[in-house]
XYZ file of C-alpha atoms in Angstrom:
563
model
C 126.158 23.673 -25.332
C 123.526 21.270 -23.893
C 120.557 21.902 -26.130
C 119.094 18.339 -26.111
C 118.132 17.256 -22.592
C 118.159 13.556 -23.568
C 121.901 13.825 -24.326
C 122.713 15.223 -20.880
C 123.964 11.992 -19.194
C 126.309 11.191 -22.084
C 127.693 14.722 -22.154
C 128.457 14.558 -18.451
C 129.984 11.087 -18.647
C 132.294 11.816 -21.547
C 134.411 14.509 -19.780
C 134.812 12.198 -16.797
C 136.174 9.430 -18.960
C 138.517 11.776 -20.817
C 140.004 13.967 -18.122
C 139.445 12.181 -14.819
C 137.245 12.685 -11.820
C 138.628 15.995 -10.517
C 138.328 17.661 -13.906
C 134.860 16.155 -14.254
C 133.737 17.798 -11.018
C 135.060 21.113 -12.278
C 133.186 20.516 -15.555
C 129.915 20.027 -13.659
C 130.420 23.167 -11.586
C 131.237 25.246 -14.658
C 129.233 23.532 -17.386
C 128.707 26.878 -19.132
C 132.227 26.485 -20.488
C 133.741 29.256 -18.346
C 136.980 28.342 -16.534
C 136.958 28.093 -12.749
C 139.587 30.801 -12.568
C 141.485 33.060 -14.927
C 144.689 31.764 -16.527
C 147.902 31.681 -14.507
C 150.590 32.896 -16.901
C 154.357 32.582 -16.487
C 156.903 34.292 -18.720
C 160.501 33.100 -18.397
C 162.510 36.168 -19.383
C 166.310 36.310 -19.457
C 167.910 39.536 -20.611
C 171.438 39.734 -21.870
C 174.268 42.227 -21.421
C 177.608 41.900 -23.214
C 179.713 43.118 -20.298
C 179.598 43.821 -16.579
C 181.887 46.717 -15.556
C 181.010 46.457 -11.852
C 183.012 43.250 -11.344
C 186.257 42.377 -13.189
C 185.689 38.673 -12.489
C 182.499 38.726 -14.563
C 184.028 38.490 -18.022
C 182.247 38.381 -21.351
C 182.863 34.626 -21.431
C 181.223 34.183 -18.030
C 178.207 36.196 -19.167
C 177.915 34.202 -22.390
C 178.152 30.842 -20.624
C 175.379 31.959 -18.279
C 173.054 32.386 -21.265
C 174.152 29.015 -22.677
C 173.184 27.406 -19.352
C 169.843 29.215 -19.320
C 169.089 27.907 -22.811
C 170.060 24.375 -21.803
C 167.841 24.253 -18.737
C 164.837 25.586 -20.657
C 165.359 22.955 -23.343
C 165.769 20.249 -20.688
C 162.293 20.929 -19.325
C 160.741 21.855 -22.681
C 159.915 25.358 -21.473
C 159.433 28.327 -23.793
C 161.544 31.369 -23.026
C 162.111 34.982 -23.972
C 165.642 36.337 -24.402
C 166.014 40.113 -24.565
C 169.199 41.589 -26.012
C 170.954 44.763 -25.011
C 172.468 46.358 -28.122
C 176.081 45.389 -27.435
C 175.040 41.738 -26.995
C 172.851 41.972 -30.115
C 175.932 42.854 -32.165
C 178.076 40.053 -30.728
C 178.463 37.082 -33.144
C 178.311 34.484 -30.373
C 174.893 35.611 -29.166
C 173.679 35.955 -32.746
C 174.639 32.353 -33.514
C 173.299 30.935 -30.234
C 169.934 32.654 -30.349
C 169.377 32.245 -34.089
C 169.641 28.490 -33.603
C 166.751 28.330 -31.105
C 163.395 26.887 -32.221
C 161.162 29.812 -33.152
C 158.023 28.043 -31.967
C 159.203 28.049 -28.342
C 161.767 30.847 -28.013
C 161.348 34.571 -28.542
C 164.154 37.074 -29.152
C 163.419 40.675 -28.215
C 165.040 43.897 -27.026
C 166.354 44.903 -23.613
C 166.210 48.693 -23.458
C 169.362 49.706 -21.622
C 171.546 51.825 -23.869
C 175.298 51.080 -24.095
C 178.012 53.154 -25.718
C 178.035 51.479 -29.187
C 174.321 52.183 -29.669
C 174.511 55.798 -28.546
C 177.503 56.544 -30.764
C 176.006 54.824 -33.797
C 172.987 57.100 -33.360
C 175.392 60.050 -33.705
C 175.281 61.059 -30.036
C 177.993 61.640 -27.456
C 178.520 58.945 -24.850
C 178.572 60.389 -21.322
C 178.938 57.154 -19.380
C 181.623 56.036 -16.967
C 181.861 52.644 -18.704
C 180.751 51.234 -22.094
C 177.544 50.282 -20.276
C 176.411 52.581 -17.442
C 173.264 51.875 -15.397
C 172.638 55.482 -14.378
C 169.230 56.842 -15.430
C 170.684 59.875 -17.232
C 173.079 57.782 -19.345
C 172.038 54.151 -19.771
C 168.293 54.688 -20.250
C 166.193 56.573 -22.758
C 165.259 59.051 -20.018
C 168.741 60.565 -20.414
C 168.073 61.699 -23.995
C 165.670 64.093 -25.693
C 162.591 62.679 -27.470
C 164.214 63.319 -30.865
C 167.395 61.554 -29.737
C 165.357 58.620 -28.437
C 163.836 58.120 -31.860
C 167.280 58.033 -33.471
C 168.446 55.454 -30.920
C 165.366 53.304 -31.504
C 165.819 53.446 -35.285
C 169.431 52.278 -35.040
C 168.585 49.372 -32.729
C 165.623 48.224 -34.787
C 167.532 48.373 -38.069
C 170.417 46.304 -36.706
C 168.102 43.815 -34.992
C 166.355 43.241 -38.315
C 169.695 42.768 -40.069
C 170.594 40.035 -37.596
C 167.262 38.203 -37.218
C 165.269 39.257 -40.278
C 162.405 40.929 -38.378
C 161.770 43.620 -35.801
C 161.443 42.596 -32.136
C 157.889 42.299 -30.823
C 158.825 42.596 -27.133
C 160.881 45.432 -25.648
C 161.463 45.639 -21.903
C 163.542 47.540 -19.369
C 163.448 48.591 -15.757
C 161.589 51.597 -17.131
C 160.814 52.976 -20.598
C 159.393 56.462 -21.101
C 156.031 56.909 -22.818
C 157.470 58.715 -25.847
C 159.821 55.820 -26.633
C 157.155 53.201 -26.005
C 154.626 54.912 -28.258
C 157.236 55.448 -31.016
C 158.167 51.744 -30.910
C 154.486 50.841 -31.183
C 153.570 53.216 -33.992
C 156.641 52.656 -36.173
C 157.733 49.109 -35.326
C 154.463 47.604 -34.030
C 155.792 46.118 -30.818
C 153.282 43.897 -29.009
C 154.497 43.691 -25.395
C 156.672 45.511 -22.916
C 157.684 45.058 -19.286
C 158.972 47.235 -16.483
C 160.305 46.713 -12.998
C 158.185 45.572 -10.086
C 157.168 48.258 -7.630
C 160.220 49.307 -5.656
C 161.503 52.324 -3.788
C 165.078 53.430 -4.438
C 166.557 50.062 -5.416
C 169.519 50.733 -7.757
C 168.367 54.348 -7.804
C 165.084 53.496 -9.535
C 161.744 54.243 -7.865
C 158.501 52.944 -9.340
C 155.892 53.341 -6.626
C 152.122 53.128 -6.436
C 151.478 51.600 -9.861
C 149.386 48.727 -11.152
C 150.607 45.954 -8.877
C 151.680 42.892 -10.876
C 149.864 41.515 -13.974
C 149.783 44.100 -16.797
C 148.270 47.422 -17.839
C 147.939 49.784 -20.785
C 149.955 52.953 -19.991
C 148.927 56.545 -20.508
C 150.379 58.253 -23.568
C 152.016 60.834 -21.271
C 153.091 58.528 -18.424
C 154.412 55.033 -19.062
C 153.957 54.054 -15.403
C 150.352 55.254 -15.114
C 147.455 53.084 -16.313
C 145.158 54.939 -18.704
C 141.431 55.030 -18.038
C 140.283 55.481 -21.635
C 141.362 53.664 -24.790
C 141.978 56.885 -26.727
C 144.546 58.023 -24.138
C 146.451 54.754 -23.789
C 149.417 53.252 -25.579
C 147.971 49.908 -26.784
C 150.988 47.916 -25.614
C 150.535 45.901 -22.405
C 153.251 46.539 -19.852
C 153.884 43.443 -17.710
C 155.344 43.814 -14.214
C 158.652 42.018 -13.812
C 160.396 39.818 -11.272
C 157.601 38.092 -9.310
C 157.266 40.126 -6.109
C 156.478 38.493 -2.785
C 152.876 39.727 -2.388
C 153.163 39.958 1.402
C 156.757 40.942 2.235
C 158.162 42.877 -0.728
C 156.047 45.974 -0.082
C 157.645 47.022 3.184
C 160.846 45.017 3.381
C 163.707 47.214 4.542
C 161.294 49.641 6.201
C 163.293 52.285 8.036
C 166.401 51.922 5.865
C 167.434 54.120 2.942
C 166.811 51.472 0.296
C 164.050 48.930 0.036
C 164.986 45.254 0.109
C 164.184 42.694 -2.596
C 162.101 39.537 -2.132
C 161.250 38.226 -5.581
C 161.262 35.164 -7.802
C 164.717 36.112 -9.113
C 166.878 32.968 -8.726
C 169.824 34.880 -7.294
C 168.122 35.707 -3.990
C 168.687 33.313 -1.103
C 165.329 34.232 0.410
C 163.122 34.384 -2.620
C 163.743 32.690 -5.941
C 166.750 30.729 -4.694
C 164.972 29.195 -1.702
C 163.048 25.935 -2.126
C 160.464 26.622 0.590
C 159.744 30.170 -0.654
C 159.448 29.054 -4.285
C 157.115 26.186 -3.346
C 154.945 28.577 -1.332
C 154.933 31.241 -4.050
C 153.777 28.892 -6.795
C 151.239 27.245 -4.500
C 149.539 30.557 -3.777
C 150.032 31.668 -7.403
C 148.215 28.628 -8.805
C 145.741 27.743 -6.055
C 144.494 31.071 -4.679
C 141.861 32.751 -6.810
C 142.742 35.633 -9.090
C 140.326 37.953 -10.833
C 140.916 38.123 -14.575
C 144.280 36.389 -14.695
C 147.406 35.941 -12.629
C 150.913 36.581 -13.907
C 154.496 36.190 -12.845
C 157.872 36.436 -14.491
C 160.725 33.999 -13.902
C 164.277 34.184 -15.255
C 167.318 36.367 -14.595
C 169.713 38.735 -16.354
C 173.086 37.220 -17.161
C 174.886 39.794 -14.958
C 173.901 37.487 -12.090
C 176.160 34.742 -13.310
C 175.305 31.053 -13.549
C 177.081 29.888 -10.410
C 174.931 32.330 -8.413
C 171.601 31.601 -10.125
C 171.987 27.896 -10.918
C 170.398 26.713 -7.666
C 167.345 28.923 -8.184
C 166.909 27.818 -11.800
C 167.195 24.168 -10.779
C 164.501 24.717 -8.134
C 162.123 26.696 -10.333
C 162.281 25.209 -13.828
C 161.237 21.620 -12.967
C 158.462 22.956 -10.723
C 157.160 25.288 -13.432
C 157.269 22.419 -15.938
C 155.416 20.131 -13.512
C 152.676 22.705 -12.885
C 152.452 23.344 -16.631
C 152.051 19.615 -17.301
C 149.319 19.425 -14.639
C 147.427 22.251 -16.320
C 147.834 24.574 -13.330
C 149.669 27.309 -15.222
C 150.642 28.362 -18.742
C 154.201 29.137 -19.800
C 154.373 31.612 -22.672
C 156.790 33.949 -24.383
C 156.216 37.651 -23.792
C 154.855 38.168 -27.283
C 152.322 35.358 -26.790
C 151.136 36.936 -23.544
C 151.031 40.361 -25.182
C 148.903 39.120 -28.072
C 146.528 37.353 -25.669
C 146.203 40.475 -23.517
C 145.463 42.710 -26.505
C 142.860 40.256 -27.813
C 141.223 39.877 -24.391
C 141.264 43.455 -23.051
C 140.560 46.729 -24.831
C 141.391 48.742 -21.711
C 143.308 47.837 -18.547
C 141.354 45.104 -16.736
C 140.481 44.613 -13.091
C 142.699 41.905 -11.580
C 143.589 40.545 -8.160
C 146.349 38.552 -6.467
C 145.361 36.822 -3.217
C 147.257 34.899 -0.546
C 145.109 32.842 1.831
C 147.985 31.053 3.575
C 151.486 32.377 4.155
C 154.675 30.423 4.684
C 155.075 28.269 7.791
C 155.205 30.349 10.967
C 153.207 33.296 9.644
C 149.476 34.015 9.814
C 149.618 36.846 7.263
C 147.199 36.972 4.340
C 146.784 39.565 1.638
C 144.753 40.746 -1.309
C 145.953 43.061 -4.062
C 143.242 44.563 -6.261
C 143.960 46.600 -9.403
C 141.763 48.370 -11.898
C 142.404 51.148 -14.401
C 141.314 53.613 -11.689
C 143.156 52.508 -8.544
C 145.023 49.831 -6.636
C 144.426 48.669 -3.081
C 146.125 46.231 -0.723
C 144.617 44.530 2.330
C 146.897 42.816 4.835
C 145.769 40.541 7.653
C 148.199 39.876 10.508
C 147.817 38.983 14.185
C 144.064 38.524 13.599
C 143.740 42.169 12.522
C 143.182 43.937 9.204
C 145.132 46.869 7.784
C 144.317 48.543 4.492
C 147.977 49.008 3.706
C 147.876 50.850 0.392
C 145.533 52.849 -1.848
C 146.822 54.715 -4.897
C 144.655 56.398 -7.531
C 145.427 56.400 -11.262
C 145.001 59.367 -13.595
C 145.913 59.295 -17.285
C 146.329 63.106 -17.230
C 149.152 62.951 -14.656
C 152.339 63.257 -16.747
C 155.683 61.785 -15.893
C 158.452 64.299 -16.447
C 160.505 61.889 -18.566
C 158.014 61.814 -21.445
C 159.165 65.261 -22.545
C 162.133 66.108 -20.297
C 165.617 64.663 -19.870
C 166.752 63.005 -16.654
C 169.518 65.050 -15.038
C 170.597 62.698 -12.239
C 171.595 59.069 -11.867
C 168.233 58.274 -10.255
C 164.674 58.375 -11.522
C 161.214 58.148 -9.997
C 157.723 57.291 -11.192
C 154.671 57.755 -8.952
C 150.898 57.577 -8.897
C 148.503 59.417 -6.526
C 148.580 58.296 -2.857
C 145.587 58.021 -0.540
C 146.952 55.377 1.849
C 150.710 54.783 1.956
C 151.909 51.925 4.148
C 155.606 52.265 3.307
C 156.568 55.923 3.055
C 154.313 57.001 5.951
C 155.496 54.208 8.264
C 158.264 53.276 10.675
C 159.193 49.783 11.808
C 157.231 50.148 15.026
C 154.473 52.381 13.621
C 152.817 51.098 10.477
C 150.576 53.391 8.485
C 147.203 52.250 7.184
C 143.430 52.341 7.440
C 142.252 50.222 10.368
C 138.813 48.965 11.354
C 137.788 50.226 14.799
C 134.686 50.420 16.980
C 133.562 52.026 20.215
C 132.678 49.200 22.604
C 131.705 49.975 26.206
C 133.008 53.478 25.703
C 136.457 52.331 24.566
C 138.009 52.423 21.093
C 139.087 48.934 20.017
C 140.595 47.384 16.906
C 138.238 44.780 15.485
C 139.788 41.368 15.014
C 138.701 38.260 13.169
C 139.455 34.919 11.586
C 140.367 33.882 8.040
C 139.068 36.021 5.170
C 137.355 34.416 2.185
C 137.829 35.856 -1.313
C 135.317 35.279 -4.136
C 134.943 36.737 -7.625
C 131.731 38.099 -9.077
C 131.892 38.750 -12.801
C 134.850 40.426 -14.485
C 135.427 43.367 -12.136
C 134.270 42.474 -8.616
C 136.118 40.781 -5.770
C 134.093 40.076 -2.625
C 135.819 39.636 0.734
C 134.094 38.134 3.749
C 135.915 38.405 7.086
C 134.391 36.713 10.150
C 134.893 38.906 13.223
C 135.823 37.604 16.665
C 135.738 40.837 18.699
C 131.982 40.842 18.110
C 129.550 38.395 16.586
C 129.506 39.572 13.032
C 131.099 39.631 9.618
C 132.855 42.365 7.656
C 131.786 42.341 3.999
C 133.914 44.188 1.430
C 133.448 44.596 -2.315
C 136.011 45.848 -4.808
C 134.759 47.133 -8.124
C 136.522 49.036 -10.898
C 135.664 52.451 -9.464
C 134.423 51.825 -5.914
C 135.225 50.066 -2.649
C 132.455 49.283 -0.169
C 132.352 47.942 3.395
C 129.596 46.910 5.763
C 129.398 44.903 8.985
C 126.708 42.258 9.202
C 125.810 41.865 12.883
C 122.804 41.802 15.177
C 124.658 43.980 17.662
C 124.396 47.752 17.702
C 127.877 48.872 16.701
C 129.580 52.238 16.275
C 132.360 51.372 13.807
C 134.629 53.314 11.455
C 137.967 53.391 9.595
C 140.887 55.490 10.850
C 143.990 56.378 8.828
C 147.163 56.559 10.891
C 150.558 57.791 9.684
C 153.898 58.526 11.328
C 154.023 62.164 12.512
C 156.019 64.266 10.086
C 155.060 62.182 7.044
C 154.679 64.166 3.835
C 150.922 63.788 3.337
C 148.982 64.922 0.238
C 145.789 65.989 2.040
C 144.742 69.628 1.730
C 141.179 69.643 3.074
C 139.090 67.023 4.832
C 135.398 67.687 4.345
C 132.374 65.542 5.141
C 131.913 64.326 1.567
C 135.405 64.643 0.128
C 139.128 64.874 0.761
C 141.099 67.119 -1.568
C 144.724 66.237 -2.229
C 147.833 67.548 -3.973
C 150.831 65.464 -5.002
C 153.661 66.107 -7.506
C 151.794 69.034 -9.054
C 148.467 67.189 -9.416
C 145.221 68.083 -7.625
C 142.881 65.154 -7.022
C 140.192 64.071 -4.612
C 138.618 61.166 -2.784
C 134.816 61.131 -2.521
C 132.569 59.098 -0.288
C 129.342 57.830 -1.877
C 128.033 56.494 1.432
C 129.509 57.606 4.738
C 131.373 60.694 5.907
C 134.959 61.874 6.405
C 136.066 63.678 9.550
C 139.200 64.719 11.440
C 139.085 62.837 14.776
C 140.745 63.914 18.013
C 142.652 60.649 18.552
C 145.573 61.605 16.312
C 144.320 59.852 13.165
C 144.848 61.665 9.859
C 141.199 61.174 8.911
C 138.236 58.968 9.768
C 135.562 57.411 7.555
C 132.219 56.845 9.282
C 129.504 54.619 7.766
C 126.078 55.791 6.680
C 123.379 53.217 7.332
C 126.115 50.699 8.193
C 127.770 51.207 4.800
C 130.947 52.919 3.613
C 131.332 53.377 -0.140
C 134.427 55.125 -1.490
C 134.547 56.560 -4.996
C 138.072 55.842 -6.247
C 137.644 57.184 -9.776
C 137.158 60.866 -9.035
C 140.728 61.871 -9.850
C 139.959 61.554 -13.574
C 138.200 64.627 -14.957
């Protein structure tokens, strides 16, 4: 860009005059044209049902007026939005008229893939539901139908959508969509983007656990929840994670109860998207903390949570999102815009991160989520200590049963391959995880420290530096697409290691713990964890396994599950 050295002062002065001092400083620091950080992308997605059989007070008029109010508030703040239609709402003249009148340059109309009675019967199938719309996995979702039946259902929806709007939808989302349906929609109707539920355990009977945390991924052709490792085995439709999870609290909220709690950006929740202090904190960390690749969140709400219950949250969030958009701190896009950008930018699932360096008032917790096409990992700092709370491996050859089989119960579950499980292997007073320990003066101690610092290095690496207080030293960690490494920089002689603890009686996947590898079995899949530097062992202190360093270095190979 700066080929003539005699033009250098003018080139530096011009950005300062045009965009102000703060932007000028950023220009100097990144004069190669690369942005300081990846884009922060917000989709505002509202999906629409015609009726709500769970509450007689929620009439079709109430549901319709909720959508009218959502449209009005988006227009008020000049925010683009995506509206996704369940089939029964698609065929309703009021929704057709309302949504057809929206400006096409700022609003997107797509498909919400829950399957009500009119759609199933028009496809020539028998309706088995309790109501005209039934949320059970074996009735109201594609998982309840054979692959051939799914294709018939898709064809009916797409044909009628085109009759109404003149084109096929480019975005199709649901709490979960099986791989067969997703691939059929891509190959025949050329959809561009999809979305599924945030990670959750048991909420509404739907379990999606251990997947690519937040942002988006390309799914395996035989498992819509599993990121693929190779382009030839992926469905080339990015799947965005919905609902804007609290990156610290959502993971283990409700620990010890039958169903996990919900702490998300959804406007209906009093602690979450309906709370001013939580929303302010969420968007502060979302826009100001660094993210590898890009950061993403989804705002909006289904109309089943009616306007009087979501109005407060919308009125908190929409002006704030607009303000941050106007300040250049985030981008607001429709789902199809984000899908097209993702497909142009990434040929395979990228490495991304979501960091929190400062929690809400009264908490010292900090976290880092790292994802790649091979694994995900979560670090959590609390009470001056560090816990590696979660590690799950990804394998494109691990099928989900719903790609070829039919769901036979009202619940469904999607999993990846666990190595560290901080929710299912925990109790309220006994939290599972890998912890950093050392032998000091003959005693085993947990190492503690100060505030971690997160930095990016290229397109795949996140570096974490954690100053220790138990000793004079610094823990250095590096995440890469396939590996995770740790070392302690100190002048002291230190015998340190990582121990995995889990609640006794937990259903663990580990079959054999050898010096160089741990072999595992989960949901019919054999996989392994290798150590490039260091050694595994089974200690006598009750830990599940230990990882010892070699030459002060631990390096884990997190891509060995893919043959």
